[in-house]
Coordinates of C-alpha atoms and ligand atoms in Angstrom, one line a residue:
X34 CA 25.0 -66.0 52.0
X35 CA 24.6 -62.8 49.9
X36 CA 25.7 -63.2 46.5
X37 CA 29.0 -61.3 46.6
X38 CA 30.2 -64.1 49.0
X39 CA 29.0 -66.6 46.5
X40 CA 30.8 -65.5 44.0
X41 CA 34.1 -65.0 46.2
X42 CA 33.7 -68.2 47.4
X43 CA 32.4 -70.4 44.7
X44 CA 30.6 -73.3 46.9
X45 CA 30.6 -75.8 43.8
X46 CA 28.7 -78.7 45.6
X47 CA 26.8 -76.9 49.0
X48 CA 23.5 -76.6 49.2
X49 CA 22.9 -72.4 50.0
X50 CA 19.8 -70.1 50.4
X51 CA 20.1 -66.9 48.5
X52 CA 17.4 -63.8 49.0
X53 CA 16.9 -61.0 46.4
X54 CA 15.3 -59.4 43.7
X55 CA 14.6 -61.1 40.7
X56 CA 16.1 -58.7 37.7
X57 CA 15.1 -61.6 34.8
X58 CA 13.3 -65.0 34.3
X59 CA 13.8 -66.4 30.9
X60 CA 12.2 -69.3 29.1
X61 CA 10.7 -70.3 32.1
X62 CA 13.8 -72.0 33.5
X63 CA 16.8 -68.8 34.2
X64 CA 16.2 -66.3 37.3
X65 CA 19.0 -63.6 37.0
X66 CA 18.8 -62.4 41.0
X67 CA 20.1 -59.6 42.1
X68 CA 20.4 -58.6 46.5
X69 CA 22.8 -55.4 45.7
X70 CA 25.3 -57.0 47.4
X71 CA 27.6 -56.4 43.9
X72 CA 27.2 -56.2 40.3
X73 CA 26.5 -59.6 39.1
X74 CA 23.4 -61.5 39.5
X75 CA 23.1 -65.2 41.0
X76 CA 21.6 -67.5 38.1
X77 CA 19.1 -69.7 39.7
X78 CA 18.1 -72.5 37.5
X79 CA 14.5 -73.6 38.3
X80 CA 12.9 -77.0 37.3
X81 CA 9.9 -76.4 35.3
X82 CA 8.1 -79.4 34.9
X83 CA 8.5 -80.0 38.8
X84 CA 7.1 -76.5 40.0
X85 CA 3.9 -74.9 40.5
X86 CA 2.5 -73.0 37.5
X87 CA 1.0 -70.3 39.7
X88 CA 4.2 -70.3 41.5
X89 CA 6.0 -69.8 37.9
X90 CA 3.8 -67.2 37.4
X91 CA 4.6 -65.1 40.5
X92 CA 8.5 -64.9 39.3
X93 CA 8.5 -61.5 37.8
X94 CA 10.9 -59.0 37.4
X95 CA 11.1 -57.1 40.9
X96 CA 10.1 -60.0 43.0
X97 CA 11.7 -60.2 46.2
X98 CA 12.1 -64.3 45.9
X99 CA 14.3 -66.8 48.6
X100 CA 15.7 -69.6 46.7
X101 CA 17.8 -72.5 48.1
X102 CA 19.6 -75.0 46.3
X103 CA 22.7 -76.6 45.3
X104 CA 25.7 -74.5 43.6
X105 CA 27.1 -76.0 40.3
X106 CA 29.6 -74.8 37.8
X107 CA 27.8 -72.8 35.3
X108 CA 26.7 -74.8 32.0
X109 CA 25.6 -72.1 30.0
X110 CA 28.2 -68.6 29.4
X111 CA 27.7 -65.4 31.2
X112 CA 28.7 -66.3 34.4
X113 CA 30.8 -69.0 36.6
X114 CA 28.5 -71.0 38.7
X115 CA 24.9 -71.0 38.8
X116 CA 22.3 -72.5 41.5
X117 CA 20.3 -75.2 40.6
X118 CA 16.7 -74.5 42.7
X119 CA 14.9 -76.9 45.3
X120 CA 12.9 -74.7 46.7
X121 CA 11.9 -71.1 45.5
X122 CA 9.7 -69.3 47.8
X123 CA 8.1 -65.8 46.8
X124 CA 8.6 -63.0 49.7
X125 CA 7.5 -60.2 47.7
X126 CA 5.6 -60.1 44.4
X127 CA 5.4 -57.4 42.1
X128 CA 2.7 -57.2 39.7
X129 CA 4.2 -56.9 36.4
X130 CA 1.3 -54.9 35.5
X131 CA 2.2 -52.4 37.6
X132 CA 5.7 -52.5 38.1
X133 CA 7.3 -49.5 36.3
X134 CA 11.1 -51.2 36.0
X135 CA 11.5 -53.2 33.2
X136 CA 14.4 -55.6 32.3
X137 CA 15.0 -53.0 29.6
X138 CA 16.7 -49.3 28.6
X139 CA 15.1 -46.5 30.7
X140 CA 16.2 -42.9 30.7
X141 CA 17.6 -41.6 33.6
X142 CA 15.2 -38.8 33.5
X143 CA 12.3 -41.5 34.2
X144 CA 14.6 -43.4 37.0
X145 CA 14.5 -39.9 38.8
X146 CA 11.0 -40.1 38.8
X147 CA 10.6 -43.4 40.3
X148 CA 13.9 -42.8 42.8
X149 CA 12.1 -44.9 45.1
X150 CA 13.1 -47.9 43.1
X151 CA 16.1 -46.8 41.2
X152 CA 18.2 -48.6 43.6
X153 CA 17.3 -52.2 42.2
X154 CA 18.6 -51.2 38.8
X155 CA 22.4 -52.5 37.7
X156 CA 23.6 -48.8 36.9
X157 CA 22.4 -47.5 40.4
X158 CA 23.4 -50.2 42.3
X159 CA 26.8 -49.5 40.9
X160 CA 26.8 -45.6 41.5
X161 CA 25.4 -46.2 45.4
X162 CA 28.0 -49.3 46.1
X163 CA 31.0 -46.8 44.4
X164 CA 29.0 -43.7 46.7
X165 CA 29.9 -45.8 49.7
X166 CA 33.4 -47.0 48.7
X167 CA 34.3 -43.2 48.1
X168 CA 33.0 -42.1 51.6
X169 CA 34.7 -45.0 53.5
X170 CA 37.9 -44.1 51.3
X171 CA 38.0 -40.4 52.6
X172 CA 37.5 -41.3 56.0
X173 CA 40.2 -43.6 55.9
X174 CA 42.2 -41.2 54.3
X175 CA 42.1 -38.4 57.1
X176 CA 41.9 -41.2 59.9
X177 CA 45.3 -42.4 58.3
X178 CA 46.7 -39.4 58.0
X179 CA 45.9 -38.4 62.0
X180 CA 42.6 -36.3 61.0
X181 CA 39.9 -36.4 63.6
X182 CA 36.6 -35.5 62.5
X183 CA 34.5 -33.0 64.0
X184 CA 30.6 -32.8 63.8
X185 CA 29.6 -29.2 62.7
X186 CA 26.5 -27.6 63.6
X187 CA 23.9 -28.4 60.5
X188 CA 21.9 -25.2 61.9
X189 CA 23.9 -22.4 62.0
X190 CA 23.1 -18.8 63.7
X191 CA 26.0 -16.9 62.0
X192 CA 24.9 -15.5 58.6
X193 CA 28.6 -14.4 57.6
X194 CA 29.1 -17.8 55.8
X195 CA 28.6 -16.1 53.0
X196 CA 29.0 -19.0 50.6
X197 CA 25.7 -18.8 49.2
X198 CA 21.7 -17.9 49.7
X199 CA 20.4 -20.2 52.9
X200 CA 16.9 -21.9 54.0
X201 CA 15.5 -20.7 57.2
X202 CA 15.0 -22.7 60.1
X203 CA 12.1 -21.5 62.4
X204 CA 9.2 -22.4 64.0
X205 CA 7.1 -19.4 63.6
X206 CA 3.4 -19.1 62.0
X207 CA 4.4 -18.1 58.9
X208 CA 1.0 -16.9 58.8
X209 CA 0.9 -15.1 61.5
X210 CA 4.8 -14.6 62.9
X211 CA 5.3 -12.4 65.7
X212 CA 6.1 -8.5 65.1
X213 CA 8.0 -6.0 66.5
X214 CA 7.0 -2.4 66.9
X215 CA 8.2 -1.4 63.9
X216 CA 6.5 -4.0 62.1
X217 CA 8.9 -6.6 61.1
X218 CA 9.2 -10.4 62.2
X219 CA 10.5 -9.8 65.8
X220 CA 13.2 -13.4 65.6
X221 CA 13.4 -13.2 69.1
X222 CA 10.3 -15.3 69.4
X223 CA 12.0 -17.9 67.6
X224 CA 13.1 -21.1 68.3
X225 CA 16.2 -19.9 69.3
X226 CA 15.5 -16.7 70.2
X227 CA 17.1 -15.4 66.6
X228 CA 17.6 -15.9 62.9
X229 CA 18.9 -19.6 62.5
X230 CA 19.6 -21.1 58.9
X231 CA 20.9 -24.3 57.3
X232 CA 24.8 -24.6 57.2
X233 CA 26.3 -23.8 53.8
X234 CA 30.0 -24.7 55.0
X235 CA 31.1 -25.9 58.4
X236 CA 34.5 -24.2 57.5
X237 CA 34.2 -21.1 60.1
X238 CA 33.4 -23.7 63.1
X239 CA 36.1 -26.1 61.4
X240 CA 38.5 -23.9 62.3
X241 CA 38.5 -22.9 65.4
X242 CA 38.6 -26.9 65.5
X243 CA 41.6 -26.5 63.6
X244 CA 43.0 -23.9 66.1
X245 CA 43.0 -26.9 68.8
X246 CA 43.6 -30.0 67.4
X247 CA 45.5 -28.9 64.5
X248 CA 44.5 -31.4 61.6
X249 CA 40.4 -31.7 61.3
X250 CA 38.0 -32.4 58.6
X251 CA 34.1 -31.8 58.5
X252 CA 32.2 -34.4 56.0
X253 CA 28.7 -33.6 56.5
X254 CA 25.3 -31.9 54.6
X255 CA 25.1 -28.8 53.1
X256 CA 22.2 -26.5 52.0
X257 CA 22.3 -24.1 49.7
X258 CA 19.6 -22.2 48.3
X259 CA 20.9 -21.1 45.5
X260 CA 18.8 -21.0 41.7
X261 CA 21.3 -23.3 39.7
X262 CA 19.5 -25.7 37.9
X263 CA 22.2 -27.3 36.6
X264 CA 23.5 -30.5 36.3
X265 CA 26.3 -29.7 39.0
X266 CA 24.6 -28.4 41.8
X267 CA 22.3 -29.4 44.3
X268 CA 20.2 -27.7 47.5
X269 CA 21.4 -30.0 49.5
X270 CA 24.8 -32.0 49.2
X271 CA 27.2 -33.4 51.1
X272 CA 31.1 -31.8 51.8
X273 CA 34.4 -32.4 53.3
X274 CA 36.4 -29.9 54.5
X275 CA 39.7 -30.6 55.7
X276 CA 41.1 -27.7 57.7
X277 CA 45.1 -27.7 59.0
X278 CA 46.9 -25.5 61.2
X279 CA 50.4 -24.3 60.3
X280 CA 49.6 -25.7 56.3
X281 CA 50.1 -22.8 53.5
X282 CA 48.5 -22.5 50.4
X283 CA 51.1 -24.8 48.5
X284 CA 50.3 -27.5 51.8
X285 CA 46.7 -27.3 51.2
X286 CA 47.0 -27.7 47.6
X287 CA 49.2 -30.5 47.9
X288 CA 46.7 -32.1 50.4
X289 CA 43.6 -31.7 48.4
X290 CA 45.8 -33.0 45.2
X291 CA 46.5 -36.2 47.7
X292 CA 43.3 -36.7 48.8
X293 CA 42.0 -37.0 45.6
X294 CA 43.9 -39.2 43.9
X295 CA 43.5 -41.5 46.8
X296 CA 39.9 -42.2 47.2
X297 CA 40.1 -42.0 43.2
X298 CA 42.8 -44.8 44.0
X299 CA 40.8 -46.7 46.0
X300 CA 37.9 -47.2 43.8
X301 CA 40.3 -48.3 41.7
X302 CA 41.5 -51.2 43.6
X303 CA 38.2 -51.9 45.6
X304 CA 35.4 -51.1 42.7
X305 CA 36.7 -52.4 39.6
X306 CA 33.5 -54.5 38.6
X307 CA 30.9 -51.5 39.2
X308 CA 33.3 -49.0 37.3
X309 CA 33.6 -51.4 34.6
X310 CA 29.8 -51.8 34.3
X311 CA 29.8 -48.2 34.3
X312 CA 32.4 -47.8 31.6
X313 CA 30.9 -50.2 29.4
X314 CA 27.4 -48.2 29.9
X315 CA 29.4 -44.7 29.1
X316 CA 30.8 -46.1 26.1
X317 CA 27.5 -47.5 24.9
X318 CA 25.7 -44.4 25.5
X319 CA 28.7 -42.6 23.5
X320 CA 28.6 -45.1 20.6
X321 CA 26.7 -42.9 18.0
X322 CA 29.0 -39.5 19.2
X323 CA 31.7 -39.3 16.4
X324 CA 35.6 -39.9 17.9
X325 CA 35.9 -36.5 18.6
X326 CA 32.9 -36.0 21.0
X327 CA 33.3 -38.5 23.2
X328 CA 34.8 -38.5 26.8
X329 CA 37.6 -40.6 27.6
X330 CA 36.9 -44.2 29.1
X331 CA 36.1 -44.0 32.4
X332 CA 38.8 -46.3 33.7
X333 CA 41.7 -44.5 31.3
X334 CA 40.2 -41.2 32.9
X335 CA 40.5 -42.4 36.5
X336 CA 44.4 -43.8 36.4
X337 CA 45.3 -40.8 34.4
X338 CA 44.4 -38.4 37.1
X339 CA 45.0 -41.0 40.3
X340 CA 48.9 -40.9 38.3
X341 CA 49.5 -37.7 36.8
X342 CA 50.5 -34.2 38.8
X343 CA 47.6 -31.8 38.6
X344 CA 48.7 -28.4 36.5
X345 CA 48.9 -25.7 38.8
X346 CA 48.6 -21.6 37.5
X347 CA 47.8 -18.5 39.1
X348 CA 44.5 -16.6 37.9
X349 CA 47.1 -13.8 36.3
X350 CA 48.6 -16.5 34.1
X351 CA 44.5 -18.1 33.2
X352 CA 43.6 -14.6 32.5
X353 CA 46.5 -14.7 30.1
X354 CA 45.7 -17.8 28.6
X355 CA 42.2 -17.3 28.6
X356 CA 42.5 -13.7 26.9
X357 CA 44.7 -14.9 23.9
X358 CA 42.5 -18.0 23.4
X359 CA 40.4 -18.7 20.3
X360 CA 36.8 -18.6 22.2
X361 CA 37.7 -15.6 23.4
X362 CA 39.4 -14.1 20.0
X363 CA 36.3 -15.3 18.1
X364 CA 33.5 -14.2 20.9
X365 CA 33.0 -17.4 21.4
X366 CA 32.5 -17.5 25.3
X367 CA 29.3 -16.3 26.1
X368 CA 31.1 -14.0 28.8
X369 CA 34.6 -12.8 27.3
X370 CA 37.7 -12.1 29.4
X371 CA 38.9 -8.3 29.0
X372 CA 40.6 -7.4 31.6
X373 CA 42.3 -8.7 35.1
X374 CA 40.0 -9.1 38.1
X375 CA 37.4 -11.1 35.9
X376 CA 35.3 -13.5 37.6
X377 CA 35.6 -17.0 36.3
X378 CA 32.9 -18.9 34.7
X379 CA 32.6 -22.6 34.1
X380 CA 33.0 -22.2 30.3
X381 CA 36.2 -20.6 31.2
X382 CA 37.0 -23.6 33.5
X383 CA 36.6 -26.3 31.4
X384 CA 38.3 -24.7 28.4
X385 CA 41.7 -24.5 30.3
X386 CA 40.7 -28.3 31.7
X387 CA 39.4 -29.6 28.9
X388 CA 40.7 -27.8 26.3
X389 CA 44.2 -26.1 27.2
X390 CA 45.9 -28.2 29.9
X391 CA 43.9 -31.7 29.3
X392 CA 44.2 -32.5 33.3
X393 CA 43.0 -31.2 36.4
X394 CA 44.1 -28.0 37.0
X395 CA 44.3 -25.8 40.7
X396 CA 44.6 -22.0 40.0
X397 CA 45.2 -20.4 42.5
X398 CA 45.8 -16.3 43.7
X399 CA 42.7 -14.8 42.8
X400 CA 41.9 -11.6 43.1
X401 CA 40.5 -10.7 46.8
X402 CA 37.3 -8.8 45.0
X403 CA 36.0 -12.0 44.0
X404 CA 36.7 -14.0 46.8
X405 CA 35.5 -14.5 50.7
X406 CA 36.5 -12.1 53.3
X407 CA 38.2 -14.8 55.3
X408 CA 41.4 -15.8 52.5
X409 CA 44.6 -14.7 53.1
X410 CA 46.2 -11.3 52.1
X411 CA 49.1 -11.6 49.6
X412 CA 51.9 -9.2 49.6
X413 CA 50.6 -7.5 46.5
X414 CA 47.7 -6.6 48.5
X415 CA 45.2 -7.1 45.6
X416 CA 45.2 -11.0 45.5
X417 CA 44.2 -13.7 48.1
X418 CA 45.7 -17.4 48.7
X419 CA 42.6 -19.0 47.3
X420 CA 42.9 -21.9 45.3
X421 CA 40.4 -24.0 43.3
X422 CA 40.3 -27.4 41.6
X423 CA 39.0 -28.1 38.4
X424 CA 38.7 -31.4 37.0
X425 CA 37.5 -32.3 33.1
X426 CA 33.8 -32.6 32.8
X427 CA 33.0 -31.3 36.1
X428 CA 34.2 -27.9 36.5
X429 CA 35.2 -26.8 39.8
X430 CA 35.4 -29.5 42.6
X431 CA 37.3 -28.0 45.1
X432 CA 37.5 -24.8 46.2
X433 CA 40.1 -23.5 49.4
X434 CA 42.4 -21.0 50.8
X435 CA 45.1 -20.1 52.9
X436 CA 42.6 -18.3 55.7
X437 CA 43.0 -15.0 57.2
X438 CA 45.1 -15.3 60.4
X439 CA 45.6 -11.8 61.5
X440 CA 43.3 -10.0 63.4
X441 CA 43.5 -6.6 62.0
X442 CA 43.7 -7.8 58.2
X443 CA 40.5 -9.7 59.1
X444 CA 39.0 -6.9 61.4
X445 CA 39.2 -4.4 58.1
X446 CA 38.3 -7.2 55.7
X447 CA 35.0 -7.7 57.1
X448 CA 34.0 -4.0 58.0
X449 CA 34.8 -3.6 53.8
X450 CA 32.8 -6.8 53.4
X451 CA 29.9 -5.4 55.2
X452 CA 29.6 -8.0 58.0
X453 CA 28.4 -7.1 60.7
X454 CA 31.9 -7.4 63.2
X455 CA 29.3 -8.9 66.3
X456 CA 27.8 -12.3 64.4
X457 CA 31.6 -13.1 63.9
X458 CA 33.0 -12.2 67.6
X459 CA 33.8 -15.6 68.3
X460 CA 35.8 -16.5 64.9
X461 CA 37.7 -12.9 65.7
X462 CA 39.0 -14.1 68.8
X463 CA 40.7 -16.9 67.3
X464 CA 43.1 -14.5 65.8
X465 CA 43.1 -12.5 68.9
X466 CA 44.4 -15.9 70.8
X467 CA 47.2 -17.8 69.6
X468 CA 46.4 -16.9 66.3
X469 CA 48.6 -19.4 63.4
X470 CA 48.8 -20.0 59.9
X471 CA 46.2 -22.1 58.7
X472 CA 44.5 -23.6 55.5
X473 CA 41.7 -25.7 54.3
X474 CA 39.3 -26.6 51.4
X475 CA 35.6 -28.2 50.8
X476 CA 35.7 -31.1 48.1
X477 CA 31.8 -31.2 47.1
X478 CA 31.3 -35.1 47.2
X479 CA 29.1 -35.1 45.0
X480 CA 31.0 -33.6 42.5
X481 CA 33.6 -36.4 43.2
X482 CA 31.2 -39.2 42.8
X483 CA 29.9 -37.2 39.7
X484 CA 33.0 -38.0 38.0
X485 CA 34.3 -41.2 39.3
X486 CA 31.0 -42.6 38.3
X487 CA 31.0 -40.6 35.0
X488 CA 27.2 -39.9 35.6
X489 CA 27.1 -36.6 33.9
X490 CA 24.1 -35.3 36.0
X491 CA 24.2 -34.6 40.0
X492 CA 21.0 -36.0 40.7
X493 CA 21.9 -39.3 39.5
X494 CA 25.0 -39.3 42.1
X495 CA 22.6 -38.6 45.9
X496 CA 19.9 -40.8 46.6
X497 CA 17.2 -38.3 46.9
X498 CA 17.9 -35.1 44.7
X499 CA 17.1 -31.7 46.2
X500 CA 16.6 -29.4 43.8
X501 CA 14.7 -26.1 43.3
X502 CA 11.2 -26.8 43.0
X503 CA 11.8 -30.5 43.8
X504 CA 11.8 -32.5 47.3
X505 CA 10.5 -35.6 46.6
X506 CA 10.7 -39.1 48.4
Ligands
LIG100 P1 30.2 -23.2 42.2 O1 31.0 -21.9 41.8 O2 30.4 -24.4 41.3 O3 28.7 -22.9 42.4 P2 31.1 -22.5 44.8 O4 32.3 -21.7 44.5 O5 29.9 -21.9 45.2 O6 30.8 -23.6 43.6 P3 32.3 -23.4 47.3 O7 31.6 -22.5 48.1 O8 33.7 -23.2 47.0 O9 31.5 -23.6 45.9 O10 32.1 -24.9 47.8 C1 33.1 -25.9 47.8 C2 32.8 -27.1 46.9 O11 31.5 -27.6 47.2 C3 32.7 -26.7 45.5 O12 34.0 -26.8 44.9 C4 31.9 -27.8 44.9 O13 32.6 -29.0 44.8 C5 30.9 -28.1 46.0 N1 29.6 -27.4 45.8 C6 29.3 -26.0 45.9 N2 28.1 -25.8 45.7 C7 27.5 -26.9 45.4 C8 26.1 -27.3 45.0 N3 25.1 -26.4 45.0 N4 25.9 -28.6 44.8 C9 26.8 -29.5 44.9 N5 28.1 -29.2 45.2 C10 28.4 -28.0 45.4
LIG101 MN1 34.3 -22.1 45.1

């Protein structure tokens, strides 16, 4: 059995053989094991005087140990039944000399260092299981909802994504790469006989996917070589974009609203023992912060946003907001809002989140200037059917549009973008054939886990954090 069965089941009275970690061993007697199957630990209850002192000696935190014995109801607090031991057998010592975890407070900071084992602690354990739940929940969400999933290319010879700086993907000497005449790296003697990069959106490929089999969504890894050492990007993250034919704007933003508050939803109902464990950790870490600084529980945060319509405004009307608020009066944002056509930043985001509204918010019509080449065209001819989400604490988490779906618009759109017209031929001729009105949006999962969890920094969220100047494990 694996402990989550055991404590499903309760088997007061059967003799069962449990394998795991050991997270505790007090006063010679309690072994708190933990096998990641959930949250709590089995408490094994050795007999002392009837085992091996050098076999005591060998129970150590982060011991992989196999322990069999009887299940009984629990005589001590803490926990419902416990296991009282005939036979504890050691699979995997870990010298407690050596072994950096200890059943005590470490920072998060150090955990990153030693990622390798982070996934034995009770706060990762928690984040990975609720990781899972979240991915399982969006692909049950589109399956549901008569999505099919398509497989984007992760190398990608079209450098029109535009959605940020890529990583190379060759096989050339970087010492020595092959030149052409005039001197430059001649890409034809590449792997693939050109320049070839690391996706930063499957959306272009999504769809012409889209275009066929009219509801698809992507979910796969992205790379973006991008400077941002924050605490909200990564190198390399995972995405889901959804793309629709025949959805507008006000369908996509109703969609990515949806999608949201289900998976949200479905930790909820599936994950209630990890988010409380997270909860209770936010709220201890938040103990010293006066009222007024801290975040809202976690659980509070999560059925107020799985229950409660997301705030939608048009940039114009932010721009408004944002102009005549006090930050802005009193110079307070470190960029200040002037005039129309403004790019948002994430202090501007989280004040009309956080601050103005107090729930997610999607603005949407931005102006085209700041926006890709491949959103739609309003009437005004100055603004595009973009739309973003913005949730409290985390900024932007979704970002979408209404795409582009006739061929002219587009044509013009990316001679004025300065893309060259050839590396997109093939997205062209989608609006060329059977061209339709079509939408879509990438939800950085990351991000989502980021604030389900309430772990404040990315790296905490993806097992092995890419980051600049950091690849390791
Ligand atoms: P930001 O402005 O926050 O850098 P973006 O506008 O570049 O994001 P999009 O290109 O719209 O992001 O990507 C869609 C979604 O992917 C974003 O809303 C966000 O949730 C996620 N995302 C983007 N860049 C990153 C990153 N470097 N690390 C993690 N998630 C990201
Ligand atoms: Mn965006």
């Amino acid at each position: 059995m694996n402990i989550k069965e055991l404590v499903a089941n309760e088997p007061i009275g059967s003799r069962v053989i449990i394998q795991g970690w050991v997270r505790t061993f007090r006063s010679n007697r309690f072994v708190a094991i933990n096998d990641g199957s959930c949250a709590q630990n089995l408490q094994a209850v050795v007999n002392f005087e009837e085992t091996d002192e050098s076999l005591l000696k060998r129970i150590t935190t982060g011991a992989c140990v196999k322990v069999e014995g009887e299940i009984i109801e629990s005589q001590g607090g803490g926990q419902r039944i416990e296991m009282v031991v005939q036979n504890i057998e050691i699979l995997g010592d870990a010298n407690p000399e050596e072994f950096p975890l200890q059943p005590k407070k470490h920072s998060l900071e150090f955990l990153r260092e030693i990622a390798h084992l982070r996934p034995r602690t009770q706060t990762f354990g928690a984040v990975f299981r609720i990781r899972h739940a979240l991915q399982f929940a969006t692909h049950k969400y589109f399956n549901d909802n008569g999505f099919f999933q398509v497989h984007t290319p992760i190398v990608t010879g079209s450098d029109a994504e535009g959605a940020g700086e890529m990583f190379r993907v060759s096989t050339l000497d970087p010492a020595s790469p092959p030149k052409t005449e005039s001197g430059e790296v001649d890409w034809k003697e590449d792997f693939f006989g050109k320049e070839t990069n690391l996706t930063v959106s499957g959306q272009l490929e999504g769809e012409l996917f889209a275009l066929g089999l009219s509801k698809i969504y992507t979910f796969g890894p992205t790379f973006r070589a991008e400077n941002s050492n924050t605490t909200r990007h990564l190198a390399e993250f995972w995405m889901i974009e959804p793309e629709v034919a025949f959805n507008d704007l006000q369908d996509n933003m109703q969609l990515a609203e949806d999608n949201l508050k289900y998976v949200i939803q479905y930790t909820l109902e599936h994950c209630r023992e990890d988010l409380q464990l997270l909860a209770d950790r936010q709220a201890n870490e938040e103990k010293q912060l006066p009222q007024d600084k801290r975040t809202i529980p976690l659980l509070e945060k999560l059925e107020f946003v799985a229950n409660n319509d997301f705030v939608r405004c048009s940039y114009t009307e932010a721009i408004e907001i944002l102009r005549n608020s006090k930050p802005n009066k009193k110079k307070k944002f470190k960029y200040l809002i002037e005039e129309w056509g403004a790019d948002l930043q994430s202090e501007h985001e989280r004040f009309l989140v956080e601050k103005h509204f107090g729930k997610p918010v999607i603005l949407y019509d931005y102006p085209a200037s700041i926006k890709a080449f491949y959103m739609r065209l309003n009437e005004d001819g100055k603004t595009v059917r973009a739309m973003d989400i913005l949730f409290p604490g985390i900024g932007e988490i979704v970002g979408g549009s209404q795409r582009e779906e006739r061929y002219d618009v587009l044509k013009s759109k990316i001679e004025e973008f300065g893309i060259e017209e050839e590396s997109l031929w093939w997205y062209l001729e989608t609006r060329k054939f059977g061209t339709c009105v079509h939408s879509g949006y990438g939800l950085g999962f990351e991000r989502l886990v980021s604030f389900v969890t309430g772990m404040n920094n990315i790296r905490d969220v993806i097992p092995f954090p890419r980051t600049p100047k950091s690849a390791d494990f």
